[in-house]
Coordinates of C-alpha atoms and ligand atoms in Angstrom, one line a residue:
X1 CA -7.8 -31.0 41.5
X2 CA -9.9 -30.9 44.7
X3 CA -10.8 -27.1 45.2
X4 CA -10.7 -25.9 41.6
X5 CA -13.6 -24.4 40.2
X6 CA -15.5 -25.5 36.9
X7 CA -16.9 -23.0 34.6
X8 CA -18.1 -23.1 31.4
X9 CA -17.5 -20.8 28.6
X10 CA -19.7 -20.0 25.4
X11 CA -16.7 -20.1 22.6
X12 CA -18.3 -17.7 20.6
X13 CA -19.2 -15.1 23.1
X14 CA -17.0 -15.6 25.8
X15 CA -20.2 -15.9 28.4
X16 CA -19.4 -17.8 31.2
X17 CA -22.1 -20.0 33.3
X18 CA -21.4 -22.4 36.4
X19 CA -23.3 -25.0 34.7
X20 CA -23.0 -26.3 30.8
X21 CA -25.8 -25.1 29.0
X22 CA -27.5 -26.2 25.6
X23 CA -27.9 -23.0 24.0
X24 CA -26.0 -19.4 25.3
X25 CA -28.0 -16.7 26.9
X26 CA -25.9 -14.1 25.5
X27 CA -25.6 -14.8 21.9
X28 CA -27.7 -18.0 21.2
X29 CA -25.2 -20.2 20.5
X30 CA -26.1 -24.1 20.5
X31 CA -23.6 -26.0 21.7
X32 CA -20.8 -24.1 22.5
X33 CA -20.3 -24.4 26.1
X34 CA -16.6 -25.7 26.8
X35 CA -15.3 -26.8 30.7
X36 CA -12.6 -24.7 31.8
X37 CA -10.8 -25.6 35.1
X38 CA -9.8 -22.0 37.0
X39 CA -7.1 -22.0 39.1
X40 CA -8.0 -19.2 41.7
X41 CA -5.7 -19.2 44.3
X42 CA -3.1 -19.6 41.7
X43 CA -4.3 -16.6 39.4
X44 CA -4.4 -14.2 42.9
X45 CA -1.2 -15.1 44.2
X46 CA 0.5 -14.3 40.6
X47 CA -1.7 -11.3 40.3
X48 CA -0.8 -9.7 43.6
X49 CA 2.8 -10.7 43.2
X50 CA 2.7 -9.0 40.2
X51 CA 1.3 -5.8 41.6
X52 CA 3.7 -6.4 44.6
X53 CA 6.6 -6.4 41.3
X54 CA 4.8 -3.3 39.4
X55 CA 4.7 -1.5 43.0
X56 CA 8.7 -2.0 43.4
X57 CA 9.4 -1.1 40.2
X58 CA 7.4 2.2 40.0
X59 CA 6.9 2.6 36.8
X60 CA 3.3 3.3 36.9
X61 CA 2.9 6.2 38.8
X62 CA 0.3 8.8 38.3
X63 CA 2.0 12.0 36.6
X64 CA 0.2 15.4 35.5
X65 CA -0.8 15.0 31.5
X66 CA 1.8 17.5 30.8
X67 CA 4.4 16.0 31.7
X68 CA 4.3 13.2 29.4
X69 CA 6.5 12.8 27.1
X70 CA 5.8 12.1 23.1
X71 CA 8.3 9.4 22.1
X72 CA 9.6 10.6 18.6
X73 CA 7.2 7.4 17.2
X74 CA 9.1 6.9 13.6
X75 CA 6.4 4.8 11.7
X76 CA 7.6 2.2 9.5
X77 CA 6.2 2.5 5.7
X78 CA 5.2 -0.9 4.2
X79 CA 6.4 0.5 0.8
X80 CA 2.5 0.1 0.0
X81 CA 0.9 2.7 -0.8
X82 CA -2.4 2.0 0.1
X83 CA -1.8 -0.1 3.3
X84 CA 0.0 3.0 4.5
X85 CA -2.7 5.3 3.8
X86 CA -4.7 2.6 5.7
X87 CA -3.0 3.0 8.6
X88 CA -2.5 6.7 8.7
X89 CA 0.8 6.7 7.4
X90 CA 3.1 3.6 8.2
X91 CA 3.1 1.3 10.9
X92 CA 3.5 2.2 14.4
X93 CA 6.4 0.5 16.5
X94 CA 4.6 -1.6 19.1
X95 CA 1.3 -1.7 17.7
X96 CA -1.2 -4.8 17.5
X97 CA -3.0 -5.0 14.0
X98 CA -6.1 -7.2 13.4
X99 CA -6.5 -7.8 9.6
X100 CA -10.2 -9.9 9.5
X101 CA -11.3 -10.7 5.9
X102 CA -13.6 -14.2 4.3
X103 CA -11.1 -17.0 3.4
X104 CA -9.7 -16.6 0.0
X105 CA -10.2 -13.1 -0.3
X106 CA -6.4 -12.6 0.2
X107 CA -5.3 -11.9 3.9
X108 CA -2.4 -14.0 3.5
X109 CA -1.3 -12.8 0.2
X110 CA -1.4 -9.3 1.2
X111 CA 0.5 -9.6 4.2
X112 CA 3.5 -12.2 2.2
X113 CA 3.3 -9.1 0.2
X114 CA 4.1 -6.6 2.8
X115 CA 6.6 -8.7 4.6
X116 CA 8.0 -9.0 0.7
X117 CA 8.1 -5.6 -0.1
X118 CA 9.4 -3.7 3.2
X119 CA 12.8 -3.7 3.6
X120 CA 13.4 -4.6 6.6
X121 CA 13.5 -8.2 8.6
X122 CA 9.8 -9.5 9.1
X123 CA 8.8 -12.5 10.5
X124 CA 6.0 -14.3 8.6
X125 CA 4.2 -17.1 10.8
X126 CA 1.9 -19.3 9.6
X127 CA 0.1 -22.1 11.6
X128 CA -2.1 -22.7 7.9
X129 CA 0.7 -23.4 5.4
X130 CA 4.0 -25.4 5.1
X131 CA 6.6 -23.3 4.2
X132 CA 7.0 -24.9 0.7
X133 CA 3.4 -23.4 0.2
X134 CA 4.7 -20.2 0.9
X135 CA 7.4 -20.4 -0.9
X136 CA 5.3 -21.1 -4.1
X137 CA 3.3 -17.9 -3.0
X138 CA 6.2 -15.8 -2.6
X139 CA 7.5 -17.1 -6.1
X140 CA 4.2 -16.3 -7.5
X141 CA 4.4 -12.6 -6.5
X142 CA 7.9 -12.6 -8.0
X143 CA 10.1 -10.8 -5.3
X144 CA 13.9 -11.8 -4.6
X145 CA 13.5 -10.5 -1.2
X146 CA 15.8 -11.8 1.5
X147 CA 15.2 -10.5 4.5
X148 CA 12.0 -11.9 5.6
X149 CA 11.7 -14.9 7.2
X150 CA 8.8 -17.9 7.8
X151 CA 8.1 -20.2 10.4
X152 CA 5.3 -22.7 9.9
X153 CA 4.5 -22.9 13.7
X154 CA 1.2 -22.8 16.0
X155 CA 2.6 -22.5 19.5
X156 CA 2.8 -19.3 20.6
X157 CA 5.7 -20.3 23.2
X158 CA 7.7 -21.1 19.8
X159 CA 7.0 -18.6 18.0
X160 CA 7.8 -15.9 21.0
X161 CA 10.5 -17.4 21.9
X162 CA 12.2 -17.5 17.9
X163 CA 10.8 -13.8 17.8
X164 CA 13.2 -12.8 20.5
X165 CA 16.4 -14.5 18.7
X166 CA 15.6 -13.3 15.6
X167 CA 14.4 -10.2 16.5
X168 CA 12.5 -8.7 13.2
X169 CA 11.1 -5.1 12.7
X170 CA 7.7 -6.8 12.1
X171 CA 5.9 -9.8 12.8
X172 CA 2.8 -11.6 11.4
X173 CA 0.8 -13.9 12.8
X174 CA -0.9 -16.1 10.0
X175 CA -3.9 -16.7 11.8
X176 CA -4.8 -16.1 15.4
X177 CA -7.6 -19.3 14.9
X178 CA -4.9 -21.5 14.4
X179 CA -2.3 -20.7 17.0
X180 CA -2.5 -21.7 20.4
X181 CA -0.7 -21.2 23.9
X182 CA 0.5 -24.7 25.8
X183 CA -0.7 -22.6 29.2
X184 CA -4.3 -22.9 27.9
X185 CA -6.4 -26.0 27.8
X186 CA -8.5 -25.8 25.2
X187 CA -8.5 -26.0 21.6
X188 CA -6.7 -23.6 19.2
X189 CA -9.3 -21.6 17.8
X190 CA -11.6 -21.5 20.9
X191 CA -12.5 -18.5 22.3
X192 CA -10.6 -19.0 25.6
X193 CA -7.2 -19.5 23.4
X194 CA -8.3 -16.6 21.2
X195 CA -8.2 -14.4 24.1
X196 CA -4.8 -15.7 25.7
X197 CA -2.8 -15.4 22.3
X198 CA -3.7 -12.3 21.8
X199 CA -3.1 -10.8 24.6
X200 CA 0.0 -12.5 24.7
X201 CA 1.2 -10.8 21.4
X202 CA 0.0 -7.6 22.7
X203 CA 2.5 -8.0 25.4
X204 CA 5.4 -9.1 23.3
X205 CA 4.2 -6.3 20.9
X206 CA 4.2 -3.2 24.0
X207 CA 7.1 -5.1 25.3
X208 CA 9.6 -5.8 22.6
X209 CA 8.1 -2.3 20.3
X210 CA 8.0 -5.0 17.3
X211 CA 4.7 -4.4 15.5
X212 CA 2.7 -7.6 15.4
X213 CA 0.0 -8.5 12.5
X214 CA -2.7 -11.1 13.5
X215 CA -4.7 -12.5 10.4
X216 CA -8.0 -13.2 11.8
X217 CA -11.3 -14.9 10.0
X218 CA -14.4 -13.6 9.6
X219 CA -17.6 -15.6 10.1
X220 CA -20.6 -16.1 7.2
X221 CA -22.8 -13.2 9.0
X222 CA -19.6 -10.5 8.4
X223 CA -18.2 -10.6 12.0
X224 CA -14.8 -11.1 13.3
X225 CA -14.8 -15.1 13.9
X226 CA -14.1 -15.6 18.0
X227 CA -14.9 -12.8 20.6
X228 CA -15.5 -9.4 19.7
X229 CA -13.3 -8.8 22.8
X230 CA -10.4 -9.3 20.3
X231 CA -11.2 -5.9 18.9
X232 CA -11.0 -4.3 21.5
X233 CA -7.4 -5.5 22.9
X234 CA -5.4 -4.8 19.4
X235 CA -5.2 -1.2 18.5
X236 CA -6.2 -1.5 14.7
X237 CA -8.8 -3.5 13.5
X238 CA -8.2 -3.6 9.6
X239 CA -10.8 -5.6 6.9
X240 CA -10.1 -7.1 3.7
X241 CA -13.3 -7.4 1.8
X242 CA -14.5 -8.1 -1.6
X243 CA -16.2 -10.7 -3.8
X244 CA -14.5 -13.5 -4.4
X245 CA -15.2 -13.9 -8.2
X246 CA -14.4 -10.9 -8.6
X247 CA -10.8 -8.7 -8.7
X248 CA -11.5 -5.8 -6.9
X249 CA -10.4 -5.7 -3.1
X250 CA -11.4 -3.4 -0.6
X251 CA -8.9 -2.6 2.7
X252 CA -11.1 -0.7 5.4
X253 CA -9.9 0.5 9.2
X254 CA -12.6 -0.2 11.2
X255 CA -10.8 1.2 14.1
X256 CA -7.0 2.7 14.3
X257 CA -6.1 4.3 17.6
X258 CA -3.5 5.9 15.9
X259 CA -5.0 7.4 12.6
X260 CA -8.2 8.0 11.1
X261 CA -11.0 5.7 10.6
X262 CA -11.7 7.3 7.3
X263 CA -9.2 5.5 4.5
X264 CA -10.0 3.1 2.4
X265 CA -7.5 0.9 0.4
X266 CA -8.5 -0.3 -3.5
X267 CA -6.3 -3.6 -5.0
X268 CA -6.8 -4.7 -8.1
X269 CA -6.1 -8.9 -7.5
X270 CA -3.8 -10.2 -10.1
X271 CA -1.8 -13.4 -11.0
X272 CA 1.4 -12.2 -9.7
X273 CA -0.4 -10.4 -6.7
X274 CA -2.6 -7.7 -5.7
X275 CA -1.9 -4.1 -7.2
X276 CA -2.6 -1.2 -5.4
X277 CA -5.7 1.1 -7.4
X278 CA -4.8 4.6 -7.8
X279 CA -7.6 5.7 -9.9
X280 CA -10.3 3.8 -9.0
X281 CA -13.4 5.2 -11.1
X282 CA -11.2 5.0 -14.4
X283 CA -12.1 0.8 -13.8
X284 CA -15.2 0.9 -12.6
X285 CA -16.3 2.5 -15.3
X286 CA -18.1 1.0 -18.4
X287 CA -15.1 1.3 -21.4
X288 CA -18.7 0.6 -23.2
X289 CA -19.8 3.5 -25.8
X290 CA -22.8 2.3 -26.9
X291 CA -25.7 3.1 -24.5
X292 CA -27.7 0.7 -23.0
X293 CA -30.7 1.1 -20.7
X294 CA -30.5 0.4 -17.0
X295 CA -27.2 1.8 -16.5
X296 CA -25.7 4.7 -14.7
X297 CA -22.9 6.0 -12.8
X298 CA -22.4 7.2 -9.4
X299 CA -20.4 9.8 -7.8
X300 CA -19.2 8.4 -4.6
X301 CA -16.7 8.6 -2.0
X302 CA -15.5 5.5 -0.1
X303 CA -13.2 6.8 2.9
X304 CA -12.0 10.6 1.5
X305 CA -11.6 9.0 -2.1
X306 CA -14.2 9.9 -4.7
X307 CA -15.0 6.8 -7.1
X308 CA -17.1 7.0 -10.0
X309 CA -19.4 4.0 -10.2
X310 CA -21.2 2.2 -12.6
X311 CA -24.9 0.7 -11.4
X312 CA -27.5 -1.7 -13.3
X313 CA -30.5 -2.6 -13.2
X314 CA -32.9 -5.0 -15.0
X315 CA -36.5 -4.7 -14.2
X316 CA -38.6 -7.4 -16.4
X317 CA -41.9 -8.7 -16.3
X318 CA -42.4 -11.2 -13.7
X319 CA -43.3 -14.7 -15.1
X320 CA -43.1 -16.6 -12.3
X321 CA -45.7 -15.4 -9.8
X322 CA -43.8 -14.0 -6.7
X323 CA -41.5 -11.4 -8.5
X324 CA -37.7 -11.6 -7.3
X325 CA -35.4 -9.1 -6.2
X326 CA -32.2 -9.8 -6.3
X327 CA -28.5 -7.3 -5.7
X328 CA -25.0 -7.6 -5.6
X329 CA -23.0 -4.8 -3.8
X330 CA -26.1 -2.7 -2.4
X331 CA -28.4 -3.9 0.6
X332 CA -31.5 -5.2 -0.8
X333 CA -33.7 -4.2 2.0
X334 CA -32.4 -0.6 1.1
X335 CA -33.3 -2.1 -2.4
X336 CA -37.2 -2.9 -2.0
X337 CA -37.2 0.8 -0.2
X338 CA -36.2 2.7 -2.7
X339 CA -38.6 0.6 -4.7
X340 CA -42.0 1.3 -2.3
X341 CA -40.5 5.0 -2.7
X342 CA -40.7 5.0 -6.4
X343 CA -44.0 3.5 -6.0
X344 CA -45.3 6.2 -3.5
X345 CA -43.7 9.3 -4.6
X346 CA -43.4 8.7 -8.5
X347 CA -46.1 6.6 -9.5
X348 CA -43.6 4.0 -11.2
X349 CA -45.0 0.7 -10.2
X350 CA -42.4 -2.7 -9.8
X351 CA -44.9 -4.7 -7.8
X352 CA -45.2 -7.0 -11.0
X353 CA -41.7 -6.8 -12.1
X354 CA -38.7 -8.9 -11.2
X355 CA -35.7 -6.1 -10.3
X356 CA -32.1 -7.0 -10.3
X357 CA -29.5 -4.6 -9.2
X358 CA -25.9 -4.7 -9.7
X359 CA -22.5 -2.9 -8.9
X360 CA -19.5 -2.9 -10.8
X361 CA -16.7 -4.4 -9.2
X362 CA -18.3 -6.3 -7.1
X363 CA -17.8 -3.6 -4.6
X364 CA -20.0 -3.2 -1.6
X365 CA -20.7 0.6 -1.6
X366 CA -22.0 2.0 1.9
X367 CA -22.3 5.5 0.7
X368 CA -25.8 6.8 0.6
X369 CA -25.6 9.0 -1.9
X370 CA -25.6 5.9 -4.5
X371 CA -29.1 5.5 -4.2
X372 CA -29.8 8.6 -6.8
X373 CA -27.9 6.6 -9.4
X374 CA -30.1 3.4 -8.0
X375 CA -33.1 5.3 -8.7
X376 CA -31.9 6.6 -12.3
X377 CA -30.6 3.0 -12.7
X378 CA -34.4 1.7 -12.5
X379 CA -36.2 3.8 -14.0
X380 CA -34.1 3.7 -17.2
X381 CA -34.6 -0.3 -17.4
X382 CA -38.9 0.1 -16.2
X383 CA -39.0 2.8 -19.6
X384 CA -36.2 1.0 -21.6
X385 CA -34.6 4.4 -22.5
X386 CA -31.2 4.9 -22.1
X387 CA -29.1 7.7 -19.9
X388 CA -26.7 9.7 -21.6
X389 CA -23.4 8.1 -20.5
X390 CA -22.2 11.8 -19.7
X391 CA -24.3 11.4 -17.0
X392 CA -23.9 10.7 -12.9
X393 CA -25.8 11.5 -9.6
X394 CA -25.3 11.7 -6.4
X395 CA -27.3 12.1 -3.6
X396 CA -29.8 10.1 -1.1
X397 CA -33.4 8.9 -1.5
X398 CA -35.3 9.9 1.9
X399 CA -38.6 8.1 2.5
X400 CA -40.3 11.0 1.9
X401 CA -38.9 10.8 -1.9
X402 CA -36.8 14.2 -1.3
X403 CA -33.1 14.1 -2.2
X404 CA -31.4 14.5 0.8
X405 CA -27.5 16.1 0.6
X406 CA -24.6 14.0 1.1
X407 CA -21.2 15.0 2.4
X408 CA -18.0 16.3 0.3
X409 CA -20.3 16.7 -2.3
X410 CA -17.6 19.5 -4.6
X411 CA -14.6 16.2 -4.4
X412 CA -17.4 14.3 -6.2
X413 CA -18.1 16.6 -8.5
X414 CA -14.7 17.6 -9.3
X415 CA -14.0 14.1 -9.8
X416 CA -16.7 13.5 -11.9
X417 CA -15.3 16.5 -13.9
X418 CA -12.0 15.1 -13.9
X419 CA -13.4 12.1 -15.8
X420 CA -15.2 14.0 -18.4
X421 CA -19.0 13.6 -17.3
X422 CA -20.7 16.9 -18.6
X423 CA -23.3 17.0 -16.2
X424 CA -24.1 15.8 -12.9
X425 CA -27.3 15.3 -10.6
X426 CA -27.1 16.7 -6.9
X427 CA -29.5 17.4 -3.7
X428 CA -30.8 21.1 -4.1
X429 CA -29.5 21.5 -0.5
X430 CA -26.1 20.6 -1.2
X431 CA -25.3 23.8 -3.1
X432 CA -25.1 26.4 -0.3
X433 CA -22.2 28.1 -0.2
X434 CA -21.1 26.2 -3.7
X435 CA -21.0 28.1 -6.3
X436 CA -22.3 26.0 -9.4
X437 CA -20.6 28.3 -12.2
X438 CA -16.6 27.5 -10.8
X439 CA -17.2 24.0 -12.5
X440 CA -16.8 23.3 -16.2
X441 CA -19.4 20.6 -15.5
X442 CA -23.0 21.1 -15.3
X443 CA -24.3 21.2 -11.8
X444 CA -28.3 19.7 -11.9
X445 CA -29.8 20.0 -8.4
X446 CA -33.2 18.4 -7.8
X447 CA -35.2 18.3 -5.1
X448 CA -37.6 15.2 -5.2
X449 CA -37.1 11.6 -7.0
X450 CA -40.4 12.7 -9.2
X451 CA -37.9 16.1 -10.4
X452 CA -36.0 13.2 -11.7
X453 CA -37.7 12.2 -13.4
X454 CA -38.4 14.7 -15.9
X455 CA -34.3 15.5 -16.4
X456 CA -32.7 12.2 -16.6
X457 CA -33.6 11.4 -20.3
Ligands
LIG1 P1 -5.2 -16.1 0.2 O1 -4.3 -15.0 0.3 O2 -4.8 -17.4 0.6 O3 -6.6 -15.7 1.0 P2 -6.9 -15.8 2.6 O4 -5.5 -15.8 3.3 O5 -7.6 -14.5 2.8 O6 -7.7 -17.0 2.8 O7 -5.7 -16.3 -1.3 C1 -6.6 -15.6 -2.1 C2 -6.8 -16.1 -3.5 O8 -6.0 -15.3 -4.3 C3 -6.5 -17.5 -3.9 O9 -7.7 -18.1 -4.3 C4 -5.5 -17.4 -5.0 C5 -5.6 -16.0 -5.4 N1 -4.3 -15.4 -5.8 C6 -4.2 -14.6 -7.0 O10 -5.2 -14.4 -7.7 N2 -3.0 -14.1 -7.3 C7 -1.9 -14.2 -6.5 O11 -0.8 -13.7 -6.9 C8 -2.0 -15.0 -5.4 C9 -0.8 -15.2 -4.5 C10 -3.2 -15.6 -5.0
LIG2 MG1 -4.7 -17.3 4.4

């Protein structure tokens, strides 16, 4: 239409240019400049009839802070433990949640599984799967539940509009890439449809008080697929991570603007479903009672929970010139660190040796204070002598080859306790104030990897 202006917008940044460009300025994308006509005199008039609306109606008028009043916010509990815990105890009428997680790792099981288990009427939407699909799912997870209900639909205008008749406590949205809203021309999944369905369930969400789920996909480098500007309209960002091949799965808030960022979900994936962990270190744990060299455990906490973790390494002779470093749940840059640290502060030289590293679980552990049990790990495959399996450390490696302290550091060692270790290596600084003899468990603190050295066997 004569008068309308042309932009063009990067779909994975949401950058726009006046002209199409090859390659995005902002985040380097090639090829992802799509046409978008905007309407402007359209957009203003609506916008300042809808301020002329808001104006009549009053109902945002600035008031003094103490005179607002708390709603009496009941949450709702999923029935599920841990994705309670996740959000900081239920979920909040009205809220937005963003679950992002790799394809297959089990978004849309979990969330058939919540809408399964709550009792109350939920809404399960899914622009991925026919409903015979779900169906099977649902079978396979074994419930007789009745009161949820699917729709295999994509349009947002369908699904709003069924939401309203049907009017369920809950709603999820199974995924935000695949719906799409007939107001927007472009493709679902682009960035500008992203963006537009989203906020759309954010207003049926404030609106209607119905707590709304989005499923949302996660790219190969670990982001949120589509804008990052999605995060910051819902009010919980929630991710399901994991290794595929493996059971263990991981439920993380990355942000929860009604809890704390702090808790951390554990399922166990099984044929009938996923089952919540509630004693994580009694599985991560070797049932092995021979020892082996290369092995050892770490005391860590992921969120406020303290896990006791098995490590191994394999350090061998390199045969093939360039030696290899390879790990699987630990950062390997953080990996080849540790190792020049070794080299530098202890004298133990890998420069010739291949060095795998793995974690049990296929858990990706963030806590720092793993790297103690990394070291131990190493050093016990480089001498081929085996640590007592009443062993475990925790604490992290500075670059200076001190053991630095590491926080909650009497939960790990009363867990480690708890399990039956009989000693346990800590940061000398982590003691004050701790007094070492209220433990049945004996408390080793070192302070430098080369002190380490001359305990651990
Ligand atoms: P899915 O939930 O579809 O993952 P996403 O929605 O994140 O893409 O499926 C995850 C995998 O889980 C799938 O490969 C099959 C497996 N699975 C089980 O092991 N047990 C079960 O009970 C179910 C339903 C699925
Ligand atoms: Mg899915």
């Amino acid at each position: 239409m004569a008068g309308n202006k042309i932009l063009f917008i990067c779909n994975s940044c949401g950058y726009t240019s006046p002209k199409w460009e090859g390659k995005c300025f902002s985040c380097g994308a090639w090829n992802s400049f799509e046409e978008k006509e905007i309407l402007p005199e359209n957009t203003r008039e609506k916008r300042s009839k809808q301020w002329k609306d808001e104006e009549k109606s009053g109902k945002s008028k600035p008031k003094p802070i103490s005179e607002v009043q708390l709603g009496l916010t009941t949450r709702i509990s999923t029935k599920d433990s841990e994705m309670d815990r996740i959000l900081g105890g239920g979920i909040v009428p009205g809220s937005l949640i963003l679950i992002g997680g790799q394809p297959g790792i089990g978004k849309s099981t979990l969330l058939l599984q919540t809408a399964l288990g709550i009792s109350k009427k939920v809404l399960y939407v899914s622009g991925e799967e026919s409903e015979e699909q779900i169906k099977m799912r649902a079978d396979r997870l074994s419930s007789s539940q009745t009161t949820a209900y699917i729709l295999a639909e994509s349009n947002l205008s369908i699904i709003l509009s069924e939401a309203q008749t049907l009017a369920p406590d809950m709603i999820i949205i199974d995924s935000i890439q695949t719906s799409f809203s007939p107001y927007v021309d472009s493709g679902a999944g682009s960035i500008i449809q992203i963006r537009e369905c989203t906020s759309e369930l954010l207003r049926f969400a404030k609106e209607t008080k119905i707590p709304v789920f989005i499923v949302g996909h996660i790219t190969k480098s670990g982001d949120l697929a589509g804008p990052k500007l999605l995060e910051h309209i819902v009010d919980v960002v929630i991710q399901f991570e994991g290794e595929r091949n493996y059971n263990y799965r991981i439920l993380r808030t990355l942000k929860n603007r009604y809890g704390s960022t702090e808790e951390l979900g554990i399922y166990e994936m099984m044929e009938n479903g996923l089952k919540p962990v509630d004693n994580p270190s009694e599985l991560l744990l070797s049932q092995n009672t021979e020892n082996f060299s290369g092995s050892s455990v770490a005391a860590t906490i992921e969120g406020l929970r303290p896990m006791l973790i098995e490590t191994q390494a394999l350090v061998s002779a390199a045969i093939y010139g360039t030696p290899q470093r390879s790990s699987t749940g630990y950062d390997l840059r953080r990996l080849n660190m540790i190792l020049a640290i070794l080299e530098k502060r202890a004298g133990l030289y890998f420069g010739q040796k291949d060095v795998f590293l793995n974690i049990a679980g296929g858990l990706k552990i963030a806590d720092p204070a793993i790297d103690l049990a990394i070291v131990a790990a190493l050093v016990s495959s480089l001498e081929d002598r085996a640590i007592a399996k009443n062993v475990c450390f925790s604490g992290e490696i500075s670059l200076t080859g001190e053991i630095r302290p590491v926080k909650n550091i009497e939960s790990r060692i009363k867990e480690a306790n708890r399990l039956g270790f009989k000693k346990i290596f800590v940061s000398a600084n982590n003691l004050k104030g701790i007094n070492k003899s209220n433990f049945n468990i004996e408390v080793i603190d070192i302070g430098k990897v080369i002190d380490l050295l001359q305990h651990i066997f």
